[in-house]
Short mmCIF file of C-alpha atoms in Angstrom, two decimals:
data_model
loop_
_atom_site.label_atom_id
_atom_site.label_comp_id
_atom_site.label_asym_id
_atom_site.label_seq_id
_atom_site.Cartn_x
_atom_site.Cartn_y
_atom_site.Cartn_z
CA MET M 1 9.79 14.23 -48.48
CA LEU M 2 6.20 13.65 -49.53
CA ILE M 3 4.48 16.46 -51.47
CA LEU M 4 0.82 16.51 -52.47
CA VAL M 5 -0.25 18.83 -55.29
CA THR M 6 -3.92 19.42 -55.96
CA GLY M 7 -5.93 21.70 -58.23
CA GLY M 8 -8.74 21.74 -60.75
CA SER M 9 -8.63 21.00 -64.46
CA GLY M 10 -6.33 23.40 -66.30
CA SER M 11 -5.01 24.87 -63.04
CA GLY M 12 -1.32 24.37 -63.91
CA LYS M 13 -0.84 21.75 -61.17
CA SER M 14 1.20 19.37 -63.39
CA GLU M 15 3.65 22.03 -64.46
CA TYR M 16 4.12 23.16 -60.87
CA ALA M 17 4.67 19.55 -59.70
CA GLU M 18 7.15 18.89 -62.51
CA ASN M 19 9.16 22.02 -61.81
CA THR M 20 9.23 21.23 -58.08
CA ALA M 21 10.43 17.68 -58.83
CA VAL M 22 13.12 18.95 -61.21
CA ALA M 23 14.36 21.48 -58.64
CA LEU M 24 14.58 18.79 -55.93
CA ALA M 25 16.43 16.39 -58.25
CA GLN M 26 18.91 19.07 -59.32
CA LYS M 27 19.54 20.22 -55.77
CA GLU M 28 20.28 16.73 -54.54
CA GLY M 29 21.70 15.19 -57.73
CA LEU M 30 18.99 12.53 -57.96
CA PRO M 31 17.37 10.77 -60.93
CA LEU M 32 13.82 11.75 -61.93
CA TYR M 33 11.02 9.28 -62.50
CA TYR M 34 7.55 9.98 -63.79
CA VAL M 35 4.96 7.35 -62.90
CA ALA M 36 2.22 7.76 -65.52
CA THR M 37 -1.18 6.35 -64.61
CA MET M 38 -3.32 7.46 -67.53
CA LYS M 39 -4.52 4.98 -70.14
CA PRO M 40 -4.71 6.98 -73.36
CA TYR M 41 -8.25 6.16 -74.51
CA GLY M 42 -9.27 7.53 -77.91
CA GLU M 43 -8.06 10.64 -79.72
CA GLU M 44 -8.62 13.03 -76.79
CA GLY M 45 -6.74 10.70 -74.41
CA ARG M 46 -3.82 10.45 -76.82
CA ARG M 47 -3.72 14.25 -77.19
CA ARG M 48 -3.78 14.64 -73.40
CA VAL M 49 -0.88 12.20 -72.92
CA GLU M 50 1.01 13.88 -75.77
CA ARG M 51 0.53 17.31 -74.15
CA HIS M 52 1.96 16.02 -70.86
CA ARG M 53 4.89 14.39 -72.70
CA LYS M 54 5.71 17.70 -74.38
CA LEU M 55 5.48 19.53 -71.06
CA ARG M 56 7.97 17.05 -69.56
CA ALA M 57 10.29 16.87 -72.57
CA GLY M 58 13.84 17.98 -71.82
CA LYS M 59 13.27 18.00 -68.06
CA GLY M 60 15.03 14.65 -67.66
CA PHE M 61 12.20 12.36 -66.50
CA GLU M 62 12.28 8.63 -67.10
CA THR M 63 8.65 7.59 -67.66
CA ILE M 64 7.29 4.45 -66.03
CA GLU M 65 3.73 3.47 -66.87
CA CYS M 66 1.60 2.03 -64.10
CA PHE M 67 -2.17 1.89 -64.56
CA ALA M 68 -2.92 -0.16 -61.44
CA ASP M 69 -1.21 -2.06 -58.61
CA LEU M 70 1.33 0.60 -57.74
CA LYS M 71 2.81 -1.79 -55.16
CA GLY M 72 4.29 -3.85 -57.98
CA VAL M 73 6.10 -0.97 -59.71
CA SER M 74 9.88 -1.10 -59.58
CA LEU M 75 12.25 1.84 -59.95
CA PRO M 76 15.89 1.62 -61.11
CA GLN M 77 17.17 3.81 -58.23
CA LYS M 78 15.96 5.86 -55.29
CA GLY M 79 15.20 9.19 -56.89
CA VAL M 80 12.61 11.94 -57.12
CA VAL M 81 9.33 10.36 -58.17
CA LEU M 82 6.36 12.21 -59.62
CA LEU M 83 3.14 10.21 -59.53
CA GLU M 84 0.57 11.62 -61.95
CA CYS M 85 -2.13 11.34 -61.08
CA LEU M 86 -4.03 9.95 -58.14
CA SER M 87 -7.42 10.55 -59.78
CA ASN M 88 -6.54 8.35 -62.77
CA LEU M 89 -4.99 5.68 -60.60
CA THR M 90 -8.08 5.58 -58.39
CA ALA M 91 -10.38 5.38 -61.43
CA ASN M 92 -8.26 2.59 -62.94
CA GLU M 93 -8.35 0.60 -59.69
CA MET M 94 -12.13 1.02 -59.54
CA PHE M 95 -13.12 0.53 -63.15
CA GLU M 96 -10.41 -1.35 -65.06
CA PRO M 97 -10.48 -5.18 -65.21
CA GLU M 98 -7.02 -5.44 -63.60
CA GLY M 99 -8.00 -2.97 -60.84
CA ALA M 100 -8.70 -3.68 -57.20
CA GLY M 101 -12.45 -2.89 -57.42
CA ASP M 102 -13.90 -2.62 -53.92
CA GLY M 103 -10.36 -2.81 -52.52
CA THR M 104 -9.39 0.42 -54.30
CA VAL M 105 -8.65 2.61 -51.26
CA ALA M 106 -6.46 -0.04 -49.61
CA ALA M 107 -4.64 -0.80 -52.88
CA VAL M 108 -3.84 2.88 -53.53
CA LEU M 109 -2.83 3.54 -49.91
CA GLU M 110 -0.49 0.52 -49.86
CA GLY M 111 0.78 1.31 -53.35
CA VAL M 112 1.70 4.87 -52.50
CA LYS M 113 3.33 3.83 -49.23
CA ALA M 114 5.43 1.23 -51.11
CA LEU M 115 6.37 3.80 -53.76
CA ARG M 116 7.36 6.28 -51.08
CA GLU M 117 9.77 3.73 -49.57
CA ARG M 118 11.38 3.32 -52.99
CA SER M 119 11.76 7.09 -53.47
CA ALA M 120 14.01 9.76 -52.02
CA HIS M 121 11.13 12.22 -52.57
CA LEU M 122 7.64 11.48 -53.80
CA LEU M 123 5.34 14.07 -55.37
CA ILE M 124 1.71 13.12 -55.90
CA VAL M 125 -0.52 15.06 -58.28
CA THR M 126 -4.20 14.74 -57.51
CA ASN M 127 -7.34 16.46 -58.65
CA ASP M 128 -10.02 18.62 -57.12
CA ILE M 129 -13.26 17.08 -58.43
CA PHE M 130 -15.41 18.05 -55.49
CA SER M 131 -16.65 21.59 -55.99
CA ASP M 132 -19.26 21.58 -58.75
CA GLY M 133 -22.19 20.86 -56.44
CA ILE M 134 -23.76 18.37 -58.84
CA THR M 135 -25.17 15.15 -57.38
CA TYR M 136 -23.88 12.36 -59.56
CA ASP M 137 -24.89 8.72 -59.93
CA GLU M 138 -23.93 6.27 -57.20
CA VAL M 139 -20.74 5.02 -58.87
CA THR M 140 -19.42 8.54 -59.52
CA ARG M 141 -20.21 9.55 -55.95
CA LEU M 142 -18.34 6.50 -54.70
CA TYR M 143 -15.39 7.52 -56.85
CA GLN M 144 -15.50 11.06 -55.40
CA GLU M 145 -15.74 9.66 -51.87
CA ARG M 146 -12.75 7.35 -52.41
CA LEU M 147 -10.57 9.99 -54.05
CA GLY M 148 -11.53 12.49 -51.33
CA ARG M 149 -10.54 10.00 -48.66
CA LEU M 150 -7.20 9.28 -50.39
CA ASN M 151 -6.48 13.00 -50.78
CA ARG M 152 -7.04 13.47 -47.05
CA GLU M 153 -4.88 10.48 -46.11
CA PHE M 154 -1.98 11.69 -48.24
CA ALA M 155 -2.30 15.30 -47.10
CA LEU M 156 -2.02 14.01 -43.53
CA LEU M 157 1.16 12.08 -44.37
CA ALA M 158 2.60 14.82 -46.55
CA ASP M 159 5.38 17.23 -45.58
CA GLN M 160 3.94 19.73 -48.03
CA ALA M 161 0.56 20.13 -49.68
CA ALA M 162 -0.26 22.80 -52.23
CA GLU M 163 -3.32 23.81 -54.19
CA VAL M 164 -2.45 25.30 -57.56
CA VAL M 165 -4.72 28.09 -58.84
CA CYS M 166 -4.04 29.72 -62.23
CA GLY M 167 -0.51 28.31 -62.07
CA ILE M 168 0.02 29.88 -58.62
CA PRO M 169 0.81 27.48 -55.75
CA LEU M 170 -1.09 28.13 -52.52
CA GLN M 171 0.61 26.25 -49.71
CA LEU M 172 -1.89 24.37 -47.58
CA LYS M 173 0.68 22.61 -45.46
CA GLU M 174 4.37 23.24 -45.12
CA LYS M 175 6.93 21.61 -42.89
CA GLY M 176 10.55 22.78 -42.88
CA VAL M 177 12.05 22.25 -46.33
CA MET Q 1 -3.79 43.45 -65.79
CA ILE Q 2 -5.62 42.56 -62.62
CA LEU Q 3 -7.10 39.06 -62.70
CA ILE Q 4 -9.93 38.17 -60.32
CA ILE Q 5 -10.99 34.55 -60.12
CA GLY Q 6 -13.22 32.40 -57.96
CA GLY Q 7 -16.17 30.03 -58.12
CA ALA Q 8 -19.64 31.08 -59.24
CA PHE Q 9 -21.61 33.40 -56.88
CA GLN Q 10 -18.61 34.22 -54.71
CA GLY Q 11 -18.98 38.00 -55.00
CA LYS Q 12 -16.15 38.56 -57.46
CA LYS Q 13 -17.80 41.53 -59.20
CA ALA Q 14 -18.83 43.25 -55.93
CA TYR Q 15 -15.28 42.72 -54.66
CA ALA Q 16 -13.84 44.26 -57.83
CA MET Q 17 -16.23 47.25 -57.58
CA GLU Q 18 -15.23 47.98 -54.01
CA LYS Q 19 -11.53 47.23 -54.35
CA PHE Q 20 -11.00 49.17 -57.56
CA SER Q 21 -13.75 51.82 -57.24
CA LEU Q 22 -15.63 50.57 -60.29
CA LYS Q 23 -19.18 51.44 -61.30
CA GLU Q 24 -21.69 49.23 -63.06
CA GLU Q 25 -21.04 51.05 -66.35
CA ASP Q 26 -17.32 50.26 -66.17
CA PHE Q 27 -18.06 46.58 -66.86
CA THR Q 28 -18.16 44.88 -70.22
CA ASP Q 29 -19.93 41.51 -70.24
CA GLY Q 30 -17.93 38.58 -71.61
CA ALA Q 31 -21.21 36.77 -72.28
CA CYS Q 32 -22.06 39.13 -75.18
CA CYS Q 33 -19.16 41.49 -76.03
CA SER Q 34 -17.06 41.46 -79.20
CA GLU Q 35 -13.30 40.89 -79.21
CA GLU Q 36 -12.80 44.59 -79.94
CA GLU Q 37 -14.99 45.57 -76.95
CA LEU Q 38 -12.87 43.27 -74.78
CA TYR Q 39 -9.76 45.20 -75.82
CA GLN Q 40 -11.48 48.53 -75.02
CA ALA Q 41 -12.99 47.44 -71.69
CA LYS Q 42 -12.03 48.95 -68.34
CA ALA Q 43 -13.30 45.82 -66.55
CA LEU Q 44 -14.54 42.57 -68.04
CA ASN Q 45 -16.96 40.25 -66.25
CA HIS Q 46 -17.68 36.61 -67.19
CA PHE Q 47 -14.45 35.92 -69.09
CA HIS Q 48 -15.32 32.18 -68.99
CA GLU Q 49 -18.49 32.96 -70.99
CA TYR Q 50 -16.39 34.84 -73.52
CA VAL Q 51 -14.21 31.71 -73.86
CA ARG Q 52 -17.31 29.54 -74.33
CA ARG Q 53 -18.53 31.70 -77.22
CA PHE Q 54 -15.04 31.82 -78.70
CA LEU Q 55 -14.92 28.00 -78.74
CA GLU Q 56 -18.50 27.68 -79.99
CA GLU Q 57 -17.48 29.76 -82.99
CA GLY Q 58 -14.69 27.24 -83.61
CA LYS Q 59 -11.94 29.81 -83.03
CA ASP Q 60 -8.44 28.93 -81.86
CA THR Q 61 -7.52 30.41 -78.46
CA ALA Q 62 -3.76 30.35 -79.22
CA GLY Q 63 -2.37 33.85 -78.70
CA LEU Q 64 -5.56 35.19 -77.07
CA PRO Q 65 -4.05 35.87 -73.60
CA GLU Q 66 -1.06 37.60 -75.19
CA ARG Q 67 -3.35 39.80 -77.31
CA ILE Q 68 -5.44 40.77 -74.28
CA LEU Q 69 -2.34 41.59 -72.23
CA GLU Q 70 -0.86 43.61 -75.08
CA LYS Q 71 -3.94 45.48 -76.28
CA ASN Q 72 -5.54 46.08 -72.88
CA PRO Q 73 -2.77 45.99 -70.28
CA ASP Q 74 -4.81 47.83 -67.61
CA LEU Q 75 -7.85 45.54 -67.85
CA ILE Q 76 -9.49 44.21 -64.71
CA LEU Q 77 -10.62 40.76 -65.81
CA ILE Q 78 -13.01 38.52 -63.88
CA SER Q 79 -13.37 34.82 -64.59
CA ASN Q 80 -15.09 31.93 -62.87
CA GLU Q 81 -12.97 28.98 -61.82
CA LEU Q 82 -14.51 26.00 -63.60
CA GLY Q 83 -12.04 23.17 -63.10
CA SER Q 84 -12.84 21.81 -59.66
CA GLY Q 85 -15.56 19.32 -60.47
CA VAL Q 86 -16.03 15.87 -61.94
CA VAL Q 87 -14.76 15.63 -65.53
CA PRO Q 88 -17.80 16.51 -67.71
CA VAL Q 89 -19.23 13.79 -69.94
CA ASP Q 90 -19.68 16.30 -72.78
CA ALA Q 91 -16.53 16.81 -74.87
CA PHE Q 92 -17.24 20.51 -75.50
CA ASP Q 93 -17.68 21.19 -71.76
CA ARG Q 94 -14.47 19.28 -70.99
CA ASN Q 95 -12.57 21.38 -73.52
CA TRP Q 96 -14.20 24.64 -72.40
CA ARG Q 97 -13.36 24.22 -68.74
CA GLU Q 98 -9.78 23.09 -69.40
CA THR Q 99 -9.19 25.86 -71.96
CA THR Q 100 -10.56 28.49 -69.56
CA GLY Q 101 -8.19 27.18 -66.88
CA ARG Q 102 -5.17 27.30 -69.17
CA LEU Q 103 -6.03 30.78 -70.45
CA CYS Q 104 -6.30 31.97 -66.85
CA CYS Q 105 -2.86 30.43 -66.13
CA SER Q 106 -1.41 32.48 -69.03
CA LEU Q 107 -3.25 35.66 -67.98
CA ALA Q 108 -2.13 35.16 -64.36
CA SER Q 109 1.44 34.79 -65.49
CA GLY Q 110 1.28 38.18 -67.26
CA ALA Q 111 -0.89 39.93 -64.65
CA GLU Q 112 0.46 42.34 -62.04
CA GLU Q 113 -2.03 41.03 -59.50
CA VAL Q 114 -4.22 37.96 -59.12
CA HIS Q 115 -7.04 38.00 -56.58
CA ARG Q 116 -9.07 34.94 -55.60
CA VAL Q 117 -12.51 35.52 -54.13
CA VAL Q 118 -14.16 32.95 -51.86
CA CYS Q 119 -17.37 33.81 -49.95
CA GLY Q 120 -16.93 37.44 -50.95
CA ILE Q 121 -13.48 37.61 -49.35
CA GLY Q 122 -10.61 38.33 -51.67
CA THR Q 123 -7.09 37.04 -51.20
CA VAL Q 124 -4.22 38.44 -53.26
CA ILE Q 125 -2.43 35.33 -54.55
CA LYS Q 126 -0.01 37.21 -56.78
CA SER Q 127 1.29 40.75 -56.52
CA GLY Q 128 4.19 42.69 -57.97
#
């Protein structure tokens, strides 16, 4: 099953995605993997990563770091995989030296498809960065356009898609679970 | 607690007035009220502005949702959703919008009802 979870900053989307992943793994007796895409830059970045680690602690995730080139990531077994998050991965592919640059959309699409084949269930956390109405510089707009495109592609492929608001999941798409 | 959220200019206050038979004088403004006034309020508008002032004063928001829920359990609280944009360059803005989101998660978890207003139309996203 492929599940896409979106929401704004501080919406509770990570916690919802984690709990959904844990429930799936428990139900089917599968291992849990957390594919972390965020490079912890500076004090704020470290705090952010630390906060997510604490949130996950005791839930049984094995953490695998992957900042770019998701296609190359290997997993010990076919399990429940939580990819967090698409917005960081897309930014890394666009802006980091090891990233795919102009080939970002293709790299992320192929990467996620490869990861999905290596997973029993894949949950993707992404981000709603589209509703502030501000016109940004060209590079930021390109980033928004690429992430928006990827969100749409994965929502199309997904069995379930949810938007989390104040910790409450609103199902946007739901096939038989 | 009834929590009403939505983007800016979505008609959250008008929705609250109609839905819960509130008058203009029933509202306390989060942009200028004291913490004590928040606990006494029948309805609070602009909770996100209250959070901004709280952070500007360097205060810690830990325990704030619990205090609101305990001291004013019948409050109708309105907050903007701030989180659905590009990550702000300014560190204070980043912290403000994330903190507001997390506080609203905590308030929603303790609230009897959560309403989300888009284009003036409210949807109950949590009840009972």
